[in-house]
């Protein structure tokens, strides 16, 4: 009798499985910037920022966790004015609603209330749903007070809880490019000085409780019955012009070209991801006041 229900069970499992199991992968970008920059151990470039009791460091990386008492975060030793910044990250499976695991650039400690920020954030999820990778850019205080975000969100083409994958931010005076396993997923060009971060920033990582907005706009909150929530970071890369470099320091490139301009293969891979995996684009959200995000129309 039970065997009669097996086909139905199989169909249900397929229907509720996350879209990441679809098996479609982006085309090759033809160039792999992560291989051009040396890896470093955690203490070669970073230090604890907060939640020291909620992190464990070895020579290769750091494991951080969030529970009902605290989360944790780290910060680079040096500030940069351009560069390539990456880390291989593995996320926690299961119920992680409300949890943010982040890798980002910021100068909020130097410019409180008027800071710049470039984010890669993993928005926690509920059972049977994929993580959302959110990219974001804040410029000169748009992340403070009356927040004006420039979010673009993706569902990845793989399960980020099963293995480490490399996530990176390339920041030059002309553009910001977000990478996943060397595949560019978003390009944010400089269209004006008012819509692009130009002041030096540090590299940060953190895991924290953002229940008010992280998962389906705050519909699902953190549930500490599933604590601790763990994020693992290894294979750090941070290469570029520091804030202390001489004026003639030339920005690094994340493409075959010295200028950093994406190649044709890289552009096609990015377009594939944006057509298959992008789930939100602030420029196409017509409920928003785009007079505050002029780069969408310029």
mmCIF file of C-alpha atoms in Angstrom:
data_model
loop_
_atom_site.group_PDB
_atom_site.id
_atom_site.type_symbol
_atom_site.label_atom_id
_atom_site.label_comp_id
_atom_site.label_asym_id
_atom_site.label_seq_id
_atom_site.Cartn_x
_atom_site.Cartn_y
_atom_site.Cartn_z
ATOM 1 C CA UNK A 1 0.000 0.000 0.000
ATOM 2 C CA UNK A 2 2.789 2.424 0.959
ATOM 3 C CA UNK A 3 4.496 1.906 -2.386
ATOM 4 C CA UNK A 4 1.497 3.485 -4.120
ATOM 5 C CA UNK A 5 2.433 6.806 -2.561
ATOM 6 C CA UNK A 6 6.108 6.771 -3.541
ATOM 7 C CA UNK A 7 5.651 8.503 -6.930
ATOM 8 C CA UNK A 8 3.614 11.231 -5.244
ATOM 9 C CA UNK A 9 6.304 11.719 -2.587
ATOM 10 C CA UNK A 10 8.983 12.007 -5.263
ATOM 11 C CA UNK A 11 6.948 14.653 -7.121
ATOM 12 C CA UNK A 12 6.435 16.665 -3.912
ATOM 13 C CA UNK A 13 10.157 16.585 -3.104
ATOM 14 C CA UNK A 14 10.996 17.830 -6.590
ATOM 15 C CA UNK A 15 8.450 20.628 -6.374
ATOM 16 C CA UNK A 16 9.672 21.946 -3.039
ATOM 17 C CA UNK A 17 13.388 21.571 -3.757
ATOM 18 C CA UNK A 18 15.252 24.877 -4.122
ATOM 19 C CA UNK A 19 15.814 26.190 -7.634
ATOM 20 C CA UNK A 20 19.558 25.786 -7.100
ATOM 21 C CA UNK A 21 19.166 22.118 -8.011
ATOM 22 C CA UNK A 22 18.060 22.939 -11.548
ATOM 23 C CA UNK A 23 21.512 21.994 -12.828
ATOM 24 C CA UNK A 24 21.998 24.989 -15.123
ATOM 25 C CA UNK A 25 25.430 26.583 -14.901
ATOM 26 C CA UNK A 26 26.714 29.819 -16.417
ATOM 27 C CA UNK A 27 29.046 29.696 -19.411
ATOM 28 C CA UNK A 28 32.767 29.940 -18.793
ATOM 29 C CA UNK A 29 33.992 33.505 -18.198
ATOM 30 C CA UNK A 30 37.262 32.597 -19.918
ATOM 31 C CA UNK A 31 39.303 34.453 -17.283
ATOM 32 C CA UNK A 32 39.726 33.637 -13.596
ATOM 33 C CA UNK A 33 40.827 36.664 -11.561
ATOM 34 C CA UNK A 34 41.012 34.780 -8.250
ATOM 35 C CA UNK A 35 43.992 32.836 -9.632
ATOM 36 C CA UNK A 36 45.905 36.087 -10.220
ATOM 37 C CA UNK A 37 46.010 37.143 -6.574
ATOM 38 C CA UNK A 38 47.769 35.328 -3.756
ATOM 39 C CA UNK A 39 45.815 33.856 -0.876
ATOM 40 C CA UNK A 40 46.558 34.937 2.668
ATOM 41 C CA UNK A 41 45.933 33.559 6.112
ATOM 42 C CA UNK A 42 43.491 35.394 8.318
ATOM 43 C CA UNK A 43 46.064 37.146 10.491
ATOM 44 C CA UNK A 44 48.070 38.252 7.471
ATOM 45 C CA UNK A 45 45.405 40.786 6.650
ATOM 46 C CA UNK A 46 42.619 40.803 9.251
ATOM 47 C CA UNK A 47 41.838 41.160 12.940
ATOM 48 C CA UNK A 48 38.840 40.540 15.154
ATOM 49 C CA UNK A 49 36.451 43.493 15.303
ATOM 50 C CA UNK A 50 33.747 42.260 17.661
ATOM 51 C CA UNK A 51 32.399 39.020 19.118
ATOM 52 C CA UNK A 52 35.821 37.492 19.811
ATOM 53 C CA UNK A 53 34.229 34.666 21.805
ATOM 54 C CA UNK A 54 32.160 33.745 18.748
ATOM 55 C CA UNK A 55 34.972 33.071 16.310
ATOM 56 C CA UNK A 56 37.692 30.515 15.860
ATOM 57 C CA UNK A 57 40.773 31.304 13.766
ATOM 58 C CA UNK A 58 43.352 29.013 12.232
ATOM 59 C CA UNK A 59 46.137 29.702 9.761
ATOM 60 C CA UNK A 60 43.841 29.520 6.764
ATOM 61 C CA UNK A 61 40.642 31.221 7.835
ATOM 62 C CA UNK A 62 37.997 31.989 10.390
ATOM 63 C CA UNK A 63 34.791 30.348 11.568
ATOM 64 C CA UNK A 64 32.220 32.714 13.090
ATOM 65 C CA UNK A 65 28.897 31.974 14.686
ATOM 66 C CA UNK A 66 25.774 33.726 15.884
ATOM 67 C CA UNK A 67 23.705 32.635 18.882
ATOM 68 C CA UNK A 68 21.311 34.341 21.263
ATOM 69 C CA UNK A 69 24.172 36.114 23.051
ATOM 70 C CA UNK A 70 26.209 37.543 20.156
ATOM 71 C CA UNK A 71 27.379 37.430 16.583
ATOM 72 C CA UNK A 72 30.886 38.201 15.341
ATOM 73 C CA UNK A 73 32.885 40.270 12.886
ATOM 74 C CA UNK A 74 36.367 40.992 11.523
ATOM 75 C CA UNK A 75 38.104 43.858 9.738
ATOM 76 C CA UNK A 76 41.135 44.259 7.491
ATOM 77 C CA UNK A 77 44.267 45.792 8.954
ATOM 78 C CA UNK A 78 44.651 48.219 6.058
ATOM 79 C CA UNK A 79 42.214 50.503 4.252
ATOM 80 C CA UNK A 80 42.189 50.420 0.451
ATOM 81 C CA UNK A 81 41.281 52.888 -2.255
ATOM 82 C CA UNK A 82 40.871 50.202 -4.930
ATOM 83 C CA UNK A 83 41.492 46.490 -5.364
ATOM 84 C CA UNK A 84 40.302 42.911 -5.577
ATOM 85 C CA UNK A 85 38.866 41.484 -2.345
ATOM 86 C CA UNK A 86 37.711 37.890 -2.055
ATOM 87 C CA UNK A 87 37.069 34.990 0.291
ATOM 88 C CA UNK A 88 35.822 31.435 -0.034
ATOM 89 C CA UNK A 89 32.728 31.058 2.123
ATOM 90 C CA UNK A 90 30.583 28.149 3.267
ATOM 91 C CA UNK A 91 27.145 28.787 4.745
ATOM 92 C CA UNK A 92 25.001 26.916 7.235
ATOM 93 C CA UNK A 93 22.211 24.680 5.897
ATOM 94 C CA UNK A 94 18.692 24.431 7.281
ATOM 95 C CA UNK A 95 16.692 27.184 8.926
ATOM 96 C CA UNK A 96 18.720 30.414 8.915
ATOM 97 C CA UNK A 97 15.978 33.036 8.589
ATOM 98 C CA UNK A 98 16.996 36.444 9.901
ATOM 99 C CA UNK A 99 20.724 35.657 9.743
ATOM 100 C CA UNK A 100 23.079 37.763 7.627
ATOM 101 C CA UNK A 101 26.504 36.440 6.662
ATOM 102 C CA UNK A 102 28.398 39.293 5.014
ATOM 103 C CA UNK A 103 31.647 40.157 3.238
ATOM 104 C CA UNK A 104 31.918 43.835 2.409
ATOM 105 C CA UNK A 105 33.846 47.098 2.108
ATOM 106 C CA UNK A 106 33.049 50.071 4.326
ATOM 107 C CA UNK A 107 34.372 53.244 5.920
ATOM 108 C CA UNK A 108 31.566 53.605 8.472
ATOM 109 C CA UNK A 109 33.946 53.911 11.408
ATOM 110 C CA UNK A 110 35.733 56.872 9.841
ATOM 111 C CA UNK A 111 32.632 58.518 8.367
ATOM 112 C CA UNK A 112 29.767 57.659 10.750
ATOM 113 C CA UNK A 113 26.419 58.823 9.402
ATOM 114 C CA UNK A 114 27.982 59.619 6.014
ATOM 115 C CA UNK A 115 29.731 56.434 4.965
ATOM 116 C CA UNK A 116 30.332 54.383 1.809
ATOM 117 C CA UNK A 117 29.783 50.626 1.584
ATOM 118 C CA UNK A 118 29.908 47.797 -0.961
ATOM 119 C CA UNK A 119 28.171 44.601 0.167
ATOM 120 C CA UNK A 120 28.001 40.907 -0.513
ATOM 121 C CA UNK A 121 25.348 39.609 1.890
ATOM 122 C CA UNK A 122 23.809 36.172 2.221
ATOM 123 C CA UNK A 123 20.233 36.479 3.410
ATOM 124 C CA UNK A 124 19.204 33.563 5.604
ATOM 125 C CA UNK A 125 16.332 31.370 4.532
ATOM 126 C CA UNK A 126 13.737 28.816 5.617
ATOM 127 C CA UNK A 127 13.544 25.093 4.954
ATOM 128 C CA UNK A 128 13.310 24.204 1.265
ATOM 129 C CA UNK A 129 14.194 27.674 -0.059
ATOM 130 C CA UNK A 130 17.550 28.839 -1.444
ATOM 131 C CA UNK A 131 19.762 31.495 0.062
ATOM 132 C CA UNK A 132 19.559 34.931 -1.546
ATOM 133 C CA UNK A 133 22.838 36.644 -2.351
ATOM 134 C CA UNK A 134 22.359 40.398 -2.091
ATOM 135 C CA UNK A 135 24.808 42.884 -3.588
ATOM 136 C CA UNK A 136 24.516 46.516 -2.586
ATOM 137 C CA UNK A 137 26.270 49.872 -2.879
ATOM 138 C CA UNK A 138 25.918 52.823 -0.491
ATOM 139 C CA UNK A 139 27.479 56.192 -1.268
ATOM 140 C CA UNK A 140 28.147 59.085 1.114
ATOM 141 C CA UNK A 141 25.485 58.361 3.672
ATOM 142 C CA UNK A 142 22.824 56.615 1.587
ATOM 143 C CA UNK A 143 23.158 53.712 4.020
ATOM 144 C CA UNK A 144 22.543 55.989 7.012
ATOM 145 C CA UNK A 145 19.234 57.376 8.228
ATOM 146 C CA UNK A 146 16.946 57.567 5.190
ATOM 147 C CA UNK A 147 18.459 54.538 3.469
ATOM 148 C CA UNK A 148 18.809 54.507 -0.299
ATOM 149 C CA UNK A 149 19.990 51.050 -1.269
ATOM 150 C CA UNK A 150 21.177 49.885 -4.668
ATOM 151 C CA UNK A 151 20.335 46.233 -4.214
ATOM 152 C CA UNK A 152 20.624 43.510 -6.798
ATOM 153 C CA UNK A 153 19.748 40.007 -5.589
ATOM 154 C CA UNK A 154 20.447 36.522 -6.922
ATOM 155 C CA UNK A 155 19.609 32.884 -6.304
ATOM 156 C CA UNK A 156 22.809 30.970 -6.918
ATOM 157 C CA UNK A 157 23.158 28.095 -9.391
ATOM 158 C CA UNK A 158 24.584 25.846 -6.644
ATOM 159 C CA UNK A 159 23.961 25.091 -2.978
ATOM 160 C CA UNK A 160 26.310 27.404 -0.994
ATOM 161 C CA UNK A 161 26.003 25.212 2.109
ATOM 162 C CA UNK A 162 27.639 22.133 0.581
ATOM 163 C CA UNK A 163 31.083 23.462 -0.289
ATOM 164 C CA UNK A 164 33.238 26.566 -0.192
ATOM 165 C CA UNK A 165 32.723 28.982 -3.087
ATOM 166 C CA UNK A 166 34.702 32.117 -3.857
ATOM 167 C CA UNK A 167 32.996 35.504 -3.632
ATOM 168 C CA UNK A 168 34.770 38.724 -4.547
ATOM 169 C CA UNK A 169 34.409 42.463 -4.991
ATOM 170 C CA UNK A 170 36.499 44.275 -7.580
ATOM 171 C CA UNK A 171 36.600 48.033 -6.943
ATOM 172 C CA UNK A 172 38.412 50.455 -9.207
ATOM 173 C CA UNK A 173 38.020 54.209 -9.722
ATOM 174 C CA UNK A 174 35.713 53.411 -12.659
ATOM 175 C CA UNK A 175 33.549 50.462 -11.623
ATOM 176 C CA UNK A 176 32.593 47.831 -9.086
ATOM 177 C CA UNK A 177 32.197 44.214 -10.200
ATOM 178 C CA UNK A 178 30.854 41.396 -8.036
ATOM 179 C CA UNK A 179 32.137 37.858 -8.703
ATOM 180 C CA UNK A 180 31.004 34.365 -7.718
ATOM 181 C CA UNK A 181 33.549 31.648 -8.496
ATOM 182 C CA UNK A 182 35.210 34.075 -10.947
ATOM 183 C CA UNK A 183 31.939 34.651 -12.805
ATOM 184 C CA UNK A 184 30.954 38.316 -12.828
ATOM 185 C CA UNK A 185 27.344 38.670 -11.678
ATOM 186 C CA UNK A 186 26.991 42.449 -11.485
ATOM 187 C CA UNK A 187 28.794 45.517 -12.781
ATOM 188 C CA UNK A 188 28.188 48.894 -11.140
ATOM 189 C CA UNK A 189 29.886 51.597 -13.249
ATOM 190 C CA UNK A 190 30.901 55.034 -12.089
ATOM 191 C CA UNK A 191 28.503 57.466 -13.738
ATOM 192 C CA UNK A 192 29.124 60.403 -11.413
ATOM 193 C CA UNK A 193 31.086 61.220 -8.277
ATOM 194 C CA UNK A 194 27.835 61.456 -6.299
ATOM 195 C CA UNK A 195 26.770 57.875 -7.058
ATOM 196 C CA UNK A 196 30.117 56.088 -6.672
ATOM 197 C CA UNK A 197 32.275 55.373 -3.600
ATOM 198 C CA UNK A 198 35.689 57.017 -3.921
ATOM 199 C CA UNK A 199 36.960 57.300 -0.333
ATOM 200 C CA UNK A 200 39.187 54.570 1.171
ATOM 201 C CA UNK A 201 37.426 51.565 2.686
ATOM 202 C CA UNK A 202 38.329 48.583 4.865
ATOM 203 C CA UNK A 203 37.319 44.970 4.224
ATOM 204 C CA UNK A 204 34.893 43.412 6.716
ATOM 205 C CA UNK A 205 33.140 40.133 7.408
ATOM 206 C CA UNK A 206 30.343 39.468 9.879
ATOM 207 C CA UNK A 207 27.454 37.277 10.950
ATOM 208 C CA UNK A 208 24.569 38.981 12.730
ATOM 209 C CA UNK A 209 20.816 39.072 13.421
ATOM 210 C CA UNK A 210 18.863 41.117 10.863
ATOM 211 C CA UNK A 211 15.441 39.627 11.537
ATOM 212 C CA UNK A 212 13.681 42.919 10.828
ATOM 213 C CA UNK A 213 14.375 42.690 7.078
ATOM 214 C CA UNK A 214 16.686 39.856 5.997
ATOM 215 C CA UNK A 215 14.282 37.053 5.065
ATOM 216 C CA UNK A 216 11.322 37.952 2.854
ATOM 217 C CA UNK A 217 11.315 41.521 4.195
ATOM 218 C CA UNK A 218 11.218 40.364 7.792
ATOM 219 C CA UNK A 219 8.382 37.881 7.436
ATOM 220 C CA UNK A 220 10.530 35.117 8.937
ATOM 221 C CA UNK A 221 12.644 35.819 12.032
ATOM 222 C CA UNK A 222 15.642 34.155 13.573
ATOM 223 C CA UNK A 223 14.814 31.021 15.592
ATOM 224 C CA UNK A 224 17.445 30.311 18.210
ATOM 225 C CA UNK A 225 16.315 26.724 18.508
ATOM 226 C CA UNK A 226 18.623 26.193 15.511
ATOM 227 C CA UNK A 227 21.651 28.016 16.968
ATOM 228 C CA UNK A 228 24.515 28.372 16.564
ATOM 229 C CA UNK A 229 24.418 29.781 13.025
ATOM 230 C CA UNK A 230 27.856 29.324 11.488
ATOM 231 C CA UNK A 231 29.746 30.990 8.653
ATOM 232 C CA UNK A 232 33.176 29.803 7.489
ATOM 233 C CA UNK A 233 35.683 31.986 5.596
ATOM 234 C CA UNK A 234 38.954 30.788 4.041
ATOM 235 C CA UNK A 235 41.220 31.633 1.083
ATOM 236 C CA UNK A 236 41.302 35.383 1.703
ATOM 237 C CA UNK A 237 42.520 37.667 -1.055
ATOM 238 C CA UNK A 238 43.053 41.422 -0.754
ATOM 239 C CA UNK A 239 45.211 43.036 -3.391
ATOM 240 C CA UNK A 240 45.267 46.601 -4.625
ATOM 241 C CA UNK A 241 46.190 50.156 -3.765
ATOM 242 C CA UNK A 242 45.992 50.812 -0.040
ATOM 243 C CA UNK A 243 45.176 54.224 1.344
ATOM 244 C CA UNK A 244 48.913 54.541 2.050
ATOM 245 C CA UNK A 245 50.094 53.636 -1.468
ATOM 246 C CA UNK A 246 51.759 56.332 -3.585
ATOM 247 C CA UNK A 247 49.593 58.293 -6.001
ATOM 248 C CA UNK A 248 51.066 56.427 -8.949
ATOM 249 C CA UNK A 249 49.775 53.026 -7.709
ATOM 250 C CA UNK A 250 47.842 51.550 -10.637
ATOM 251 C CA UNK A 251 44.576 49.731 -9.838
ATOM 252 C CA UNK A 252 44.668 45.964 -10.323
ATOM 253 C CA UNK A 253 42.568 44.322 -13.020
ATOM 254 C CA UNK A 254 39.973 41.526 -12.803
ATOM 255 C CA UNK A 255 39.933 40.919 -16.547
ATOM 256 C CA UNK A 256 42.441 40.115 -19.300
ATOM 257 C CA UNK A 257 42.755 43.860 -19.891
ATOM 258 C CA UNK A 258 44.888 46.217 -17.823
ATOM 259 C CA UNK A 259 41.982 48.666 -17.759
ATOM 260 C CA UNK A 260 39.863 46.089 -15.918
ATOM 261 C CA UNK A 261 37.158 46.210 -18.594
ATOM 262 C CA UNK A 262 35.308 42.897 -18.810
ATOM 263 C CA UNK A 263 36.087 40.674 -21.759
ATOM 264 C CA UNK A 264 33.418 39.427 -24.137
ATOM 265 C CA UNK A 265 33.384 36.018 -22.432
ATOM 266 C CA UNK A 266 33.040 37.630 -19.013
ATOM 267 C CA UNK A 267 30.239 39.874 -20.210
ATOM 268 C CA UNK A 268 28.311 36.958 -21.720
ATOM 269 C CA UNK A 269 28.676 34.966 -18.491
ATOM 270 C CA UNK A 270 27.380 37.935 -16.490
ATOM 271 C CA UNK A 271 24.433 38.401 -18.827
ATOM 272 C CA UNK A 272 23.595 34.707 -18.453
ATOM 273 C CA UNK A 273 23.554 34.977 -14.655
ATOM 274 C CA UNK A 274 21.442 38.109 -14.769
ATOM 275 C CA UNK A 275 18.894 36.487 -17.056
ATOM 276 C CA UNK A 276 18.758 33.151 -15.178
ATOM 277 C CA UNK A 277 19.536 33.910 -11.517
ATOM 278 C CA UNK A 278 18.727 37.545 -10.778
ATOM 279 C CA UNK A 279 15.614 37.888 -8.611
ATOM 280 C CA UNK A 280 15.652 41.636 -7.828
ATOM 281 C CA UNK A 281 17.035 44.802 -9.412
ATOM 282 C CA UNK A 282 16.491 48.117 -7.651
ATOM 283 C CA UNK A 283 16.535 49.977 -10.965
ATOM 284 C CA UNK A 284 13.519 47.952 -12.118
ATOM 285 C CA UNK A 285 11.559 48.410 -8.893
ATOM 286 C CA UNK A 286 9.017 51.002 -10.001
ATOM 287 C CA UNK A 287 7.728 51.493 -6.463
ATOM 288 C CA UNK A 288 10.952 53.299 -5.618
ATOM 289 C CA UNK A 289 11.765 56.969 -6.028
ATOM 290 C CA UNK A 290 14.435 56.874 -8.693
ATOM 291 C CA UNK A 291 15.175 60.572 -8.443
ATOM 292 C CA UNK A 292 17.483 59.406 -5.646
ATOM 293 C CA UNK A 293 19.181 56.788 -7.835
ATOM 294 C CA UNK A 294 19.915 58.752 -11.045
ATOM 295 C CA UNK A 295 22.395 56.115 -12.214
ATOM 296 C CA UNK A 296 19.420 53.934 -13.173
ATOM 297 C CA UNK A 297 18.534 56.293 -16.016
ATOM 298 C CA UNK A 298 21.793 57.984 -16.950
#
